[in-house]
Coordinates of C-alpha atoms and ligand atoms in Angstrom, one line a residue:
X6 CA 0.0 0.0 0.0
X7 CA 1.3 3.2 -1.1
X8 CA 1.6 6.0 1.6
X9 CA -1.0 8.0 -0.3
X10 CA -3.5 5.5 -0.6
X11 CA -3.1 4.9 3.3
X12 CA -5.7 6.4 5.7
X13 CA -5.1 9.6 7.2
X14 CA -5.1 8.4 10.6
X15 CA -2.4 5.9 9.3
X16 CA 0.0 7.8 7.1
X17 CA 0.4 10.8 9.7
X18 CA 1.8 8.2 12.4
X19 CA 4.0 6.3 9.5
X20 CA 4.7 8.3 6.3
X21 CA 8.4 9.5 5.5
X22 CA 9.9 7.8 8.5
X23 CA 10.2 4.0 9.8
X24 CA 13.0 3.7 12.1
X25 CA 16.3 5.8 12.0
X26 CA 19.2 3.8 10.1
X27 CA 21.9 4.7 12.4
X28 CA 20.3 4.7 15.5
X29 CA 17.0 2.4 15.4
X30 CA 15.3 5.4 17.0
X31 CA 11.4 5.4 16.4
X32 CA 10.7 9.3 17.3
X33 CA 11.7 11.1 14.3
X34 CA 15.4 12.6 15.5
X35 CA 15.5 16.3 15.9
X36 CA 18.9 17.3 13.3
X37 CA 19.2 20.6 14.6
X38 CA 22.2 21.1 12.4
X39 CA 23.1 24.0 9.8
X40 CA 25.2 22.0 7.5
X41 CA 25.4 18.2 6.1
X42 CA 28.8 16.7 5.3
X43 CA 29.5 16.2 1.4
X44 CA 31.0 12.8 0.4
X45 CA 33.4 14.6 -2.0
X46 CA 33.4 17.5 -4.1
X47 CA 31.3 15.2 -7.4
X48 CA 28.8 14.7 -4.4
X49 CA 28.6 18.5 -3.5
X50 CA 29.0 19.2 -7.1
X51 CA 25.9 17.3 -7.9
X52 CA 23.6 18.3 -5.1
X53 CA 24.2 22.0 -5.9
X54 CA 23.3 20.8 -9.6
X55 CA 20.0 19.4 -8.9
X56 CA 21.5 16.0 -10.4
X57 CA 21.1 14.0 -7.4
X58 CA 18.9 15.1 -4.2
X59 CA 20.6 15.4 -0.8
X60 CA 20.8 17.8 1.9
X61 CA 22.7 20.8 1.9
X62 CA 22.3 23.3 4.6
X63 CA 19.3 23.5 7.0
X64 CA 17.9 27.1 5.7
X65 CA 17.2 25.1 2.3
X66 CA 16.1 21.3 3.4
X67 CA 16.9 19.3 7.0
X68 CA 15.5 15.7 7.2
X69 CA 13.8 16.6 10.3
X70 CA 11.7 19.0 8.4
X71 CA 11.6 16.6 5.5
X72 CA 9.6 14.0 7.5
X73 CA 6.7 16.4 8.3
X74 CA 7.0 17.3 4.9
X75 CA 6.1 13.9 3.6
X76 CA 3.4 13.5 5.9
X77 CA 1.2 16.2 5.6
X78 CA 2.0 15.4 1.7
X79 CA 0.8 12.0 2.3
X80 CA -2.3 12.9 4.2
X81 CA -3.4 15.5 1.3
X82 CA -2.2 12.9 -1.5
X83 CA 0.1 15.3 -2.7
X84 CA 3.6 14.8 -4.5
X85 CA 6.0 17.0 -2.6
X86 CA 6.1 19.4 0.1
X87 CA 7.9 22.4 1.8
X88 CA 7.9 23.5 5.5
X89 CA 8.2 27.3 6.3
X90 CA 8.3 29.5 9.1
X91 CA 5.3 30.5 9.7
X92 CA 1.6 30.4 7.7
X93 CA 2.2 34.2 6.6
X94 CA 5.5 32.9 5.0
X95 CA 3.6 29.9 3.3
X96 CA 1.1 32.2 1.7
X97 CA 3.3 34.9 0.8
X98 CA 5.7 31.6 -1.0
X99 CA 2.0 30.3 -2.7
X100 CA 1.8 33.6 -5.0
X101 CA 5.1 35.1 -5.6
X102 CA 6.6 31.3 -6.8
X103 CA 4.3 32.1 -9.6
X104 CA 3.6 36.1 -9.7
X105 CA 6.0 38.9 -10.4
X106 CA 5.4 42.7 -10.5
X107 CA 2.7 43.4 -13.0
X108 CA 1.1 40.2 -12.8
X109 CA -2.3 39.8 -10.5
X110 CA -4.1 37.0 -9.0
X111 CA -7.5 36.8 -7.5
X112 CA -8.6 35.8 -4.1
X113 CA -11.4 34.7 -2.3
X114 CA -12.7 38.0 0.2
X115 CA -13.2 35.3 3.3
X116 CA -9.7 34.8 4.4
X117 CA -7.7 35.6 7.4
X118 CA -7.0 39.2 8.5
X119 CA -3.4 38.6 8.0
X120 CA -3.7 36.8 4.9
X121 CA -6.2 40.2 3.5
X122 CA -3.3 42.6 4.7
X123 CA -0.5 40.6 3.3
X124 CA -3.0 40.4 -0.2
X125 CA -3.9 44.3 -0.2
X126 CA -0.8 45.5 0.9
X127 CA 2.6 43.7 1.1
X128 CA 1.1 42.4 -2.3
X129 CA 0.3 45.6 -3.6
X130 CA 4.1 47.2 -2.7
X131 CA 5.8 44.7 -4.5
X132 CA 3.7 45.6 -7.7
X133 CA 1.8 42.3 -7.5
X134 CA -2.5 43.7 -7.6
X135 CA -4.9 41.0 -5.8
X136 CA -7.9 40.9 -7.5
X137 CA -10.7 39.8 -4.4
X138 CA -14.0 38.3 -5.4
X139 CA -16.8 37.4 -3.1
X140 CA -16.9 33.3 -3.7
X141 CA -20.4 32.7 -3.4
X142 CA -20.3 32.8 -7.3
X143 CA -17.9 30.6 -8.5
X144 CA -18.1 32.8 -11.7
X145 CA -17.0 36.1 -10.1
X146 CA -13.1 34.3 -10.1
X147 CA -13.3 33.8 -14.1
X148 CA -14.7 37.5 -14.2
X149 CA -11.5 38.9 -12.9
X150 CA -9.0 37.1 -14.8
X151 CA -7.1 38.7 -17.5
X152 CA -3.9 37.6 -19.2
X153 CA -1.7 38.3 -16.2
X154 CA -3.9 36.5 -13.8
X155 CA -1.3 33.7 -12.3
X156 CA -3.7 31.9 -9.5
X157 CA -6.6 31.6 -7.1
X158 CA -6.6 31.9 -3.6
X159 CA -8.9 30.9 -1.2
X160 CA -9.3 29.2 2.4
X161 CA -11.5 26.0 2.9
X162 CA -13.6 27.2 5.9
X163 CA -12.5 31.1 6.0
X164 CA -13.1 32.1 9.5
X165 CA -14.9 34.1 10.8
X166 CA -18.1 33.5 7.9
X167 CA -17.1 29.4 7.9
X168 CA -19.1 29.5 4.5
X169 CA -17.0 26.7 2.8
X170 CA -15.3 27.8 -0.2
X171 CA -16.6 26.2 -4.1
X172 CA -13.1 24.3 -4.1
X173 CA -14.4 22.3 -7.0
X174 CA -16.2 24.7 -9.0
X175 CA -13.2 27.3 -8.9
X176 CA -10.8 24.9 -9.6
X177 CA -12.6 23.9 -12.7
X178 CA -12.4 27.3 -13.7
X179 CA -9.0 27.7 -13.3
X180 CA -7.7 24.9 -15.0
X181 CA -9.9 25.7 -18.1
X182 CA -7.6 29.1 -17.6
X183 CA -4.1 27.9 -16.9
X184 CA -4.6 29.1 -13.1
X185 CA -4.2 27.0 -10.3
X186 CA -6.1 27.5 -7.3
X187 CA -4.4 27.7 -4.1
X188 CA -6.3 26.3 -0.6
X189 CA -5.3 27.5 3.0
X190 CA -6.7 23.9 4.4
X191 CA -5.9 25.5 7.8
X192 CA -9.0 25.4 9.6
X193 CA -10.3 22.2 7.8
X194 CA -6.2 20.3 8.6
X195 CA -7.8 16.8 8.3
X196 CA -11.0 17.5 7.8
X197 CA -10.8 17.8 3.8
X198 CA -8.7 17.1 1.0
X199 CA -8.6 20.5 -1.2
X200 CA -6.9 18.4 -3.7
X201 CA -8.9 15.1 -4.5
X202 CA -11.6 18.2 -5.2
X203 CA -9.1 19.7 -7.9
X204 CA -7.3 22.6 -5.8
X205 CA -3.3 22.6 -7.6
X206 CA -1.6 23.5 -4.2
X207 CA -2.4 23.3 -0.8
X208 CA -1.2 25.6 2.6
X209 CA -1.0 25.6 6.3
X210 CA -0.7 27.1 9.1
X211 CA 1.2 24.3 11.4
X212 CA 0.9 27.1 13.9
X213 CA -3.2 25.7 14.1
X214 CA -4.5 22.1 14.3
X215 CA -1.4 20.5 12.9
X216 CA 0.6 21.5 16.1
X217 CA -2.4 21.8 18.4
X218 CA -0.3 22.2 21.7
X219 CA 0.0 26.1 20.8
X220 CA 4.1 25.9 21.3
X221 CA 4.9 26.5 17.8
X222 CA 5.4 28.8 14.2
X223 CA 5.4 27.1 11.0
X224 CA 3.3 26.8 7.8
X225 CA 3.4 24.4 4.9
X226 CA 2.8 24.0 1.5
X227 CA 2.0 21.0 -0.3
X228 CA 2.4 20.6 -4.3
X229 CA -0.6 18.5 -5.8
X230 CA 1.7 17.4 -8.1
X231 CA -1.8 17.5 -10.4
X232 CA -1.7 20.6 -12.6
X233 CA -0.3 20.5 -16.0
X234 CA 1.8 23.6 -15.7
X235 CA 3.3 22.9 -19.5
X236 CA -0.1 23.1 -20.9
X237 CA -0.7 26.2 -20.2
X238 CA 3.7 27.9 -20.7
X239 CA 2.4 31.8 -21.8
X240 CA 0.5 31.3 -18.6
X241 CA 3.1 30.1 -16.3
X242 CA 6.1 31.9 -17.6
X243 CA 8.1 31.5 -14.5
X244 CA 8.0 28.0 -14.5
X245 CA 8.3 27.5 -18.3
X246 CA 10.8 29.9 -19.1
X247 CA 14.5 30.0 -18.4
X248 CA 14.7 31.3 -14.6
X249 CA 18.0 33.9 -13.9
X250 CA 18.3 32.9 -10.2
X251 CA 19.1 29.3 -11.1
X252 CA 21.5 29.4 -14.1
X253 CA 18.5 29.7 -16.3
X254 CA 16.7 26.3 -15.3
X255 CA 13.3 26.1 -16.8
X256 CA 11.2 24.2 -13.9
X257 CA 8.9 21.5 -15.5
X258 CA 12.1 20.3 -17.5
X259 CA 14.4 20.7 -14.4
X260 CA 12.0 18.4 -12.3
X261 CA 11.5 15.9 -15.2
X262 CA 13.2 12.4 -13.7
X263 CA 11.8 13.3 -10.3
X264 CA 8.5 14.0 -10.5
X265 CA 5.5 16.8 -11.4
X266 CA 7.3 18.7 -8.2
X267 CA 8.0 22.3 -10.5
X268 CA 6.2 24.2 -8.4
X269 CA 7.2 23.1 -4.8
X270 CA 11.3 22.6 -6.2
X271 CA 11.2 26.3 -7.4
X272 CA 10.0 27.7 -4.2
X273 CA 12.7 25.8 -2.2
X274 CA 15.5 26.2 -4.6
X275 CA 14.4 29.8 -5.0
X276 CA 12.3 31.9 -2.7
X277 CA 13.4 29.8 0.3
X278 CA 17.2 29.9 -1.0
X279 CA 16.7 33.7 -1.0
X280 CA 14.3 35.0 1.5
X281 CA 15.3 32.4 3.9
X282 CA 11.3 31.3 6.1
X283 CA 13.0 28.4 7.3
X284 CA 10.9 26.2 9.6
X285 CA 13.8 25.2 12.1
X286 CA 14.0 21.7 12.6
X287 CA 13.1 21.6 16.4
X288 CA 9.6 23.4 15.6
X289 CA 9.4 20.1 12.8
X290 CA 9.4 17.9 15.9
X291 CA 6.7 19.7 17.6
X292 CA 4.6 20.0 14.6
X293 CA 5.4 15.9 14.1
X294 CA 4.7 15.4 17.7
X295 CA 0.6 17.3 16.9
X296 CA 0.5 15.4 13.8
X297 CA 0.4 12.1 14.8
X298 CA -2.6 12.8 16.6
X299 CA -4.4 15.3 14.5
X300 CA -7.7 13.1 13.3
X301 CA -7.9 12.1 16.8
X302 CA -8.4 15.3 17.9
X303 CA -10.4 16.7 15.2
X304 CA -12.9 14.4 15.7
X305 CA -13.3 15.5 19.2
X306 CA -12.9 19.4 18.1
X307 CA -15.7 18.8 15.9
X308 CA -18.2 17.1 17.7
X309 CA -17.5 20.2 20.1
X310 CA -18.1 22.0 18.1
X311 CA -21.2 21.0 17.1
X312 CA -22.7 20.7 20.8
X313 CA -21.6 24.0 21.5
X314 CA -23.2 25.7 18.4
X315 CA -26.9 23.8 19.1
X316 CA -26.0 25.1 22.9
X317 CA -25.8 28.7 22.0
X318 CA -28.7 29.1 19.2
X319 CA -31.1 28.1 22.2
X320 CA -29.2 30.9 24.3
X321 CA -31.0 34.0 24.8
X322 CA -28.1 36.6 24.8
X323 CA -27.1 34.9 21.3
X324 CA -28.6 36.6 18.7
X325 CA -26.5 34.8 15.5
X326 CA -24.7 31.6 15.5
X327 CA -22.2 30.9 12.8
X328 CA -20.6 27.2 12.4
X329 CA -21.4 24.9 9.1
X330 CA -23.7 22.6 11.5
X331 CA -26.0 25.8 11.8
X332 CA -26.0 26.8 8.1
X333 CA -29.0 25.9 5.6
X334 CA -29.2 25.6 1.9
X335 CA -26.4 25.8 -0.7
X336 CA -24.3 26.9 2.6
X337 CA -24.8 23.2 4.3
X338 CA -24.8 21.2 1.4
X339 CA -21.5 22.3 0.4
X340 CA -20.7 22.1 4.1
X341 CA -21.7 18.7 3.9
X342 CA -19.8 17.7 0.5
X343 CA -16.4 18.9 1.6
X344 CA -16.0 18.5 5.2
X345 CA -16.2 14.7 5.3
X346 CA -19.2 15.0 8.0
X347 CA -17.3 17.1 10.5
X348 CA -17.6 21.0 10.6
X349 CA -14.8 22.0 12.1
X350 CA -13.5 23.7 15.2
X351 CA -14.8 27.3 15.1
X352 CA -17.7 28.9 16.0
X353 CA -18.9 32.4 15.5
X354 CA -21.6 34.3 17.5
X355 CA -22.7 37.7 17.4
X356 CA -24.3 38.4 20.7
X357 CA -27.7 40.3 20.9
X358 CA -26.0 43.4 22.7
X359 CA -22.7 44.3 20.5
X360 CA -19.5 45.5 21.4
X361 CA -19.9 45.8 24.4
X362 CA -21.6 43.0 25.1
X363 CA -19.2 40.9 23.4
X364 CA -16.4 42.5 25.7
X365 CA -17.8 41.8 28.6
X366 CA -18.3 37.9 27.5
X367 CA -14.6 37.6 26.6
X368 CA -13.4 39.2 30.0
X369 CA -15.5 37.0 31.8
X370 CA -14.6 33.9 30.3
X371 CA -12.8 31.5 33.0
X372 CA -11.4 28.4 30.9
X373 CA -11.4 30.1 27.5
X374 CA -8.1 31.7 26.9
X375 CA -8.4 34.8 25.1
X376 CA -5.6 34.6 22.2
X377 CA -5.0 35.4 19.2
X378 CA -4.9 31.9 18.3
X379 CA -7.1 29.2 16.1
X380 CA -6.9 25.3 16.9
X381 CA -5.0 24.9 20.1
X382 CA -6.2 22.1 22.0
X383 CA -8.2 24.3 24.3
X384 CA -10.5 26.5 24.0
X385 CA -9.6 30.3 22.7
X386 CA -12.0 32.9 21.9
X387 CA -11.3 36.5 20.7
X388 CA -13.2 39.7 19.5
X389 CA -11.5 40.0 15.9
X390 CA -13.1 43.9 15.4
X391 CA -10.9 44.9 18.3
X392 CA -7.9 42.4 17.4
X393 CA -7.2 40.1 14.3
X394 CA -8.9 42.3 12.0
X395 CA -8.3 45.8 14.0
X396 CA -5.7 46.9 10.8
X397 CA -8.7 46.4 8.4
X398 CA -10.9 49.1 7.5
X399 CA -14.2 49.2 8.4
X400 CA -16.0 48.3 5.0
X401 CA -13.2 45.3 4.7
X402 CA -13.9 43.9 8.4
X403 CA -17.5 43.9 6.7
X404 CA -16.3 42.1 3.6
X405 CA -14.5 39.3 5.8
X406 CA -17.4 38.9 7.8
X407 CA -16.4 40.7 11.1
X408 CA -19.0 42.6 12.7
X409 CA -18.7 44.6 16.1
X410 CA -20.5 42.2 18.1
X411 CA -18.7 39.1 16.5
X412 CA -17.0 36.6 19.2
X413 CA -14.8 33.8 17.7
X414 CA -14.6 30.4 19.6
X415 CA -12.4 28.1 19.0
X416 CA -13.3 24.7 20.5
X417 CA -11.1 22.7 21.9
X418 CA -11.1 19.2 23.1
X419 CA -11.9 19.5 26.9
X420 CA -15.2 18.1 28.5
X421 CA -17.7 19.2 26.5
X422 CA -19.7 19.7 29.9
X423 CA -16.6 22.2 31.5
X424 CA -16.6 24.1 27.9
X425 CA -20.5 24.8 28.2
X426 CA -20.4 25.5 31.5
X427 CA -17.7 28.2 31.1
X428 CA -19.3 30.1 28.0
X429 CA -22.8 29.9 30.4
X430 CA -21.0 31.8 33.5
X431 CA -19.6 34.6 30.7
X432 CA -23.3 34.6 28.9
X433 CA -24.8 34.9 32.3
X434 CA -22.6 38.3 32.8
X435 CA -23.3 40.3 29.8
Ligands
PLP515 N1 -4.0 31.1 7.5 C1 -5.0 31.1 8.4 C2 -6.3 30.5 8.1 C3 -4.7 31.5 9.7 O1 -5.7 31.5 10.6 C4 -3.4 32.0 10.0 C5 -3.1 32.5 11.4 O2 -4.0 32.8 12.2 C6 -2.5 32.1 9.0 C7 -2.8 31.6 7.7 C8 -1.1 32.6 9.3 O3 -0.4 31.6 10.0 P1 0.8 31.9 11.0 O4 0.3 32.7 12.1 O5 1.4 30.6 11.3 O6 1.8 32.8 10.3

């Protein structure tokens, strides 16, 4: 059985690692080294060539990070991946491995706050536009594509609206264009698999559910190894054309006796060679360490979840509850198609008396931890107007969903009697 063809629950205990073969030890060894020893100078010769694959120097590839790697490729069914150093670097790797000033890409409007800034702004200063269309009409992404449009963006289940995102329909579109879409599977890690639904690349925040003990940075991208980047060259340029920064290697050729890994081989022989968002091998061990347990836990986050979100529609000082379990329509079914029958781990509510209101509830919250933090183990809740979403303006808080009386929860997996009882004592104060 191939490690793909595994179950989830299998291939994040076993892909990419057995047993070390100096040592026999079964916990994945933390290398915390900078360098690797090079047989000779053919051997160094070659790795810097590409020829033959080995490991270098830890800002580029470390075998510690390479195990985490291969199993969150594994669990998506992906061909290659590439750990970072945070969820901000992921993202910001996604686009400009395939968008240079002038070119554009479009995005879904429900993403992250950090995401939007990065998009709007950090985007927009290097001279790369984001084109942002509300997904509820798969259409709206073909509508802003022109011949400089180089991918979509979107997140699975974009807090804080948790309206799933059209994964299939948009990525239909886009590969009619030439344009892969990009998921951020953060909320949804192990929930759904962007890219059995046709997504070309998919990203994480290991920060979240992959680590789940809240200790640790790191993000990760995951190459589908499914989108035919040849087909479509005028497209792609910057994986079909000669590229500078590598002695004028043209990607799909350079990767041809490995494997359809273009896209994921540029961004580590380039924009991590360069920019440098290493994930340092110690934080690989954490995220390895939440791994192996993540469908456990999910399971529990969800089901959570769900009690919590029947709880607080019968609550009186609720007056809107927002989690897929809640939602009706075209909302649930494609709740229902890509979430695998869970919902996930966050829960919106917008409490009958606003801001102030929602204040109150947050600083009378006992268990909760108030963070800015999504997919920790226990429970979390924040007030994004006033914190994750405090840099946005006030129409795009609006656009992502946030209004002023919006409180996020983020479930954990404690009793499901001690998180109730908490978010009653904090409801009974406001
Ligand atoms: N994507 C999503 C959906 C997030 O929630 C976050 C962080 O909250 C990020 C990306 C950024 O990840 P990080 O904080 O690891 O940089």
């Amino acid at each position: 059985m191939s490690e793909t063809t595994k179950k989830i629950e299998t291939t994040v205990l076993h892909a990419g690692h057995r047993a070390d073969p100096t040592t026999g030890s079964v916990a994945v060894p933390i290398h915390q080294t900078t360098s690797f020893q090079f047989r000779d100078a053919e051997h160094a010769a070659n790795l810097f060539a590409l020829s033959e694959l080995g490991n270098i120097y830890t800002r580029i590839m470390n075998p510690t990070c390479d195990v985490l790697e291969q199993r969150v490729t594994a669990m998506e069914g992906g061909a290659a991946g590439l750990a970072l150093g945070s969820g901000q670097a992921a993202s910001a790797f996604c686009i400009q491995n395939i968008a240079k000033a002038g070119d554009n890409f479009v995005a879904s409007t429900d993403l992250y706050g950090g995401t939007w800034n990065l998009f709007a702004n950090t985007m927009k200063d290097m001279g790369i536009e984001c084109r942002f269309v509300d997904p509820s009409d798969p259409e709206n992404f073909r509508r802003a594509v022109d011949d400089k449009t180089r991918a979509f963006y979107a997140e699975t289940l974009p807090n804080p609206k948790l309206n799933v995102f059209p994964i299939s329909e948009v990525a239909a579109i886009g590969r009619e264009l030439g344009i892969p879409l990009i998921m951020d599977n953060t909320a949804a890690s192990g929930i759904c698999r962007p890219l059995e639904h046709g997504a070309a690349i998919v990203m994480y925040s290991t920060t979240k559910y992959i680590g789940g003990h809240g200790t640790s940075i790191g993000g990760l991208v995951v190459d589908g190894g499914n989108f035919d980047w040849e087909a479509h060259a005028e497209r792609q340029p910057y994986l079909n054309q000669p590229d500078p920064s590598y002695h004028g290697a043209v990607w799909t050729q350079a990767v041809k006796g490995i494997g359809p890994v273009a896209y994921i081989i540029k961004m580590r022989t380039t924009l991590l060679r360069d920019l440098g968002s290493a994930m340092s091998p110690f934080n690989a061990f954490m995220f390895l360490q939440g791994l192996e347990t993540l469908p456990l836990r999910m399971e529990r986050h969800c089901s959570n979840t769900v009690a919590v979100a029947e709880w607080l529609a019968k609550h009186p000082a609720v007056e809107t509850v927002i989690h897929p379990s809640q939602q009706t329509g075209e909302l649930k079914a494609r709740a229902d198609k890509y979430l695998n029958g869970q919902y996930g781990g966050l829960c919106g509510m917008v409490l009958k008396g606003g801001k102030d209101a929602g204040a109150k509830f947050i600083d009378s919250l006992k268990m909760f931890y108030h963070v800015a933090n999504i997919g920790d183990a226990r429970s979390l809740a924040i007030h994004p107007a006033t914190t994750t979403h405090s840099q946005l303006s006030a129409e795009e808080q609006e656009a992502t969903g946030v209004s002023a009386g919006y409180v996020r929860l983020s479930i954990g997996i404690e009793h499901i009697d001690d998180i109730i009882s908490d978010l009653d004592q904090a409801l009974a104060q406001v």
